[in-house]
Amino acid sequence: MWEPQLESLRDYEVVTPRLYGRGHTMEDVASSVLAEVEGELVLVGASMGGYAALAVTHREPPRVRAMALVGARADADSPERRAGRADTKTLIETGGAEALWENQRPKLILEDADADTVGRARELVLDRSTDELVEALGAIRDRQDRSDTLAAFAGPVLVAVGEGDLFFPPDEAQRQAGIAPHGRFRAFAGARHLPNLEQPDEFNAALAGFLADA
């Protein structure tokens, strides 16, 4: 997922852990990731990765220097979103990753995205097994509200979304950025839920600026 960013991050020590298959809760995921990496961290997480970043920060705040949340809410799922997760779970169990991709594709990336971006996004979805997808969906659905974690975090925070994000609209994301004492907000034109894939040059420039201040 982060391949378009790796060259621009060549001066940093970068770890891109695969988050699927690490447990049934975000706390499980956070514990697993923390056990694999040492020292101070700058966390960059998109969607589920953002939820994991918040869980890591809640668990080990002294180890986190800065945090970039891309298309990731700090609050818990509302009843309406939880109901939607139930429908998605049924979809995955009956149709697997391919059915999930066909359902989510219009929400993940813009309709006129180039073929390479579409192919990369599809590959990312299809790389997950049915069991991994269901497990991850449950962890996302049942995650804790981490708004207090965000509000208490003293380091720099970037809340970033695509201007067309249907899961986390820019106005909501901007309000979330205001929760963090040192929060900043960025919306990317020409992107929905995956701006690092849809607009990699603009995303990389924004990330570079954020890391320079972190």
XYZ file of C-alpha atoms in Angstrom:
214
model
C 0.000 0.000 0.000
C 2.816 2.393 0.821
C 5.020 1.599 -2.159
C 4.400 5.050 -3.754
C 5.848 6.631 -0.596
C 8.957 4.498 -0.068
C 11.320 6.390 -2.350
C 10.398 9.731 -0.803
C 11.010 8.227 2.660
C 14.416 6.766 1.797
C 16.127 8.922 4.451
C 13.968 7.432 7.199
C 13.888 3.989 8.747
C 10.534 2.770 7.429
C 8.532 -0.229 8.620
C 5.326 -1.180 6.781
C 3.738 -3.980 8.831
C 0.929 -6.029 7.364
C -1.947 -5.430 9.780
C -4.202 -8.324 8.835
C -4.072 -11.565 10.791
C -2.904 -9.894 14.021
C -5.940 -10.494 16.213
C -9.593 -9.765 16.805
C -9.247 -6.285 18.319
C -7.314 -3.107 17.578
C -5.584 -3.636 20.905
C -4.355 -7.021 19.610
C -3.065 -5.344 16.459
C -1.334 -2.606 18.465
C 0.321 -5.090 20.811
C 1.554 -7.188 17.899
C 3.044 -4.210 16.055
C 4.684 -2.818 19.203
C 6.314 -6.179 19.833
C 7.997 -6.024 16.405
C 9.419 -2.485 16.444
C 11.600 -0.706 18.962
C 12.189 2.875 19.983
C 10.415 6.095 19.156
C 7.813 6.026 16.398
C 6.178 8.345 13.909
C 2.964 6.575 12.964
C 1.403 6.952 9.512
C -1.812 4.997 9.156
C -4.526 4.985 6.523
C -8.055 3.760 7.263
C -7.587 0.627 9.400
C -3.940 1.625 9.833
C -5.076 4.879 11.395
C -7.205 3.009 13.918
C -4.181 0.862 14.724
C -2.034 3.992 15.109
C -4.484 5.398 17.644
C -4.477 2.098 19.535
C -0.669 2.104 19.592
C -0.649 5.688 20.861
C -3.193 4.865 23.557
C -1.097 1.906 24.690
C 2.387 3.472 24.529
C 2.104 7.285 24.253
C 5.732 7.955 25.277
C 6.959 6.017 22.241
C 4.953 8.034 19.696
C 6.520 11.281 18.493
C 3.975 12.164 15.812
C 0.961 10.676 14.106
C -0.580 10.996 10.631
C -4.122 9.668 10.306
C -5.327 9.231 6.723
C -9.058 8.652 6.319
C -9.269 7.395 9.914
C -11.720 8.503 12.590
C -10.792 8.800 16.240
C -14.335 8.082 17.391
C -15.999 4.669 17.568
C -18.501 3.342 15.063
C -21.989 4.788 15.310
C -24.940 2.357 15.381
C -25.518 3.098 11.703
C -21.920 2.303 10.777
C -22.024 -0.881 12.868
C -25.123 -1.987 10.951
C -23.270 -1.355 7.719
C -20.383 -3.498 8.952
C -22.834 -6.374 9.466
C -23.893 -6.118 5.834
C -20.259 -6.016 4.736
C -19.471 -9.094 6.839
C -22.236 -11.025 5.076
C -20.922 -9.833 1.714
C -17.406 -11.056 2.509
C -18.590 -14.406 3.838
C -20.663 -15.080 0.729
C -18.487 -13.560 -1.980
C -14.993 -13.211 -0.566
C -12.499 -10.477 -1.364
C -13.687 -10.099 -4.969
C -17.226 -9.255 -3.847
C -15.836 -6.771 -1.328
C -13.775 -5.080 -4.037
C -16.730 -4.747 -6.401
C -18.810 -3.254 -3.594
C -16.188 -0.897 -2.209
C -14.372 0.207 -5.359
C -16.555 3.330 -5.954
C -15.984 4.367 -2.324
C -12.247 3.725 -2.224
C -11.094 5.585 -5.336
C -12.587 8.002 -7.843
C -14.419 6.602 -10.855
C -11.924 8.166 -13.287
C -8.802 6.949 -11.477
C -6.081 5.710 -13.810
C -5.713 2.003 -14.504
C -2.537 1.618 -12.437
C -4.222 3.080 -9.347
C -7.287 0.879 -9.809
C -5.096 -2.176 -10.280
C -3.029 -1.441 -7.173
C -6.113 -0.871 -5.019
C -7.757 -4.053 -6.299
C -4.609 -6.054 -5.623
C -4.533 -4.780 -2.036
C -8.101 -5.943 -1.407
C -7.674 -9.326 -3.083
C -4.494 -10.007 -1.111
C -6.626 -10.642 1.998
C -8.279 -13.966 2.780
C -11.935 -14.165 3.787
C -10.964 -14.977 7.378
C -8.543 -12.040 7.556
C -11.130 -9.645 6.180
C -13.819 -10.780 8.610
C -11.417 -10.599 11.558
C -10.272 -7.097 10.581
C -13.839 -5.943 10.039
C -14.729 -7.034 13.569
C -11.716 -5.196 15.001
C -12.714 -2.029 13.143
C -16.368 -2.335 14.170
C -15.583 -2.889 17.850
C -12.729 -0.410 18.225
C -12.770 1.971 21.172
C -13.381 5.700 20.925
C -9.896 7.198 20.933
C -10.925 10.874 20.840
C -9.464 11.313 24.331
C -6.200 9.763 23.160
C -6.048 12.248 20.307
C -6.916 15.168 22.575
C -4.213 14.198 25.062
C -1.486 13.614 22.470
C 1.169 16.326 22.730
C 2.960 15.649 19.447
C 2.180 16.805 15.902
C -0.899 15.238 14.282
C -1.879 15.303 10.615
C -5.466 14.412 9.727
C -5.631 13.848 5.968
C -8.456 12.809 3.646
C -9.367 12.857 0.003
C -11.784 15.634 -0.889
C -14.167 12.952 -2.116
C -13.873 10.617 0.889
C -17.290 9.065 1.494
C -16.294 7.290 4.710
C -14.791 10.328 6.461
C -15.919 13.581 4.804
C -13.477 16.493 4.914
C -15.630 18.647 7.202
C -15.657 15.890 9.827
C -11.941 15.287 9.381
C -11.205 18.981 9.849
C -13.144 18.996 13.112
C -11.158 15.964 14.244
C -7.883 17.765 13.526
C -9.063 20.471 15.904
C -9.224 17.977 18.770
C -5.461 17.479 18.792
C -3.432 20.226 20.508
C -1.030 20.314 17.557
C -3.343 19.047 14.841
C -3.327 20.071 11.227
C -5.692 19.169 8.402
C -5.159 18.413 4.733
C -7.674 17.434 2.037
C -6.426 16.129 -1.314
C -8.235 17.005 -4.516
C -8.725 14.152 -6.944
C -8.950 11.477 -4.267
C -11.483 9.543 -2.233
C -10.330 7.250 0.586
C -6.757 6.450 -0.526
C -4.985 9.733 -1.345
C -1.537 8.175 -0.977
C -2.389 5.964 -3.985
C -4.556 8.398 -5.944
C -2.411 11.515 -5.540
C 1.007 10.199 -4.492
C 3.052 13.279 -5.445
C 0.857 15.666 -3.457
C 0.593 13.214 -0.597
C 4.357 12.679 -0.459
C 4.982 16.425 -0.400
C 2.516 16.884 2.452
C 3.991 13.962 4.361
C 7.514 15.318 3.884
C 6.451 18.663 5.347
C 4.783 16.952 8.276
C 7.800 14.743 9.008
C 10.133 17.740 8.842
C 8.180 19.289 11.714
C 7.903 16.034 13.662
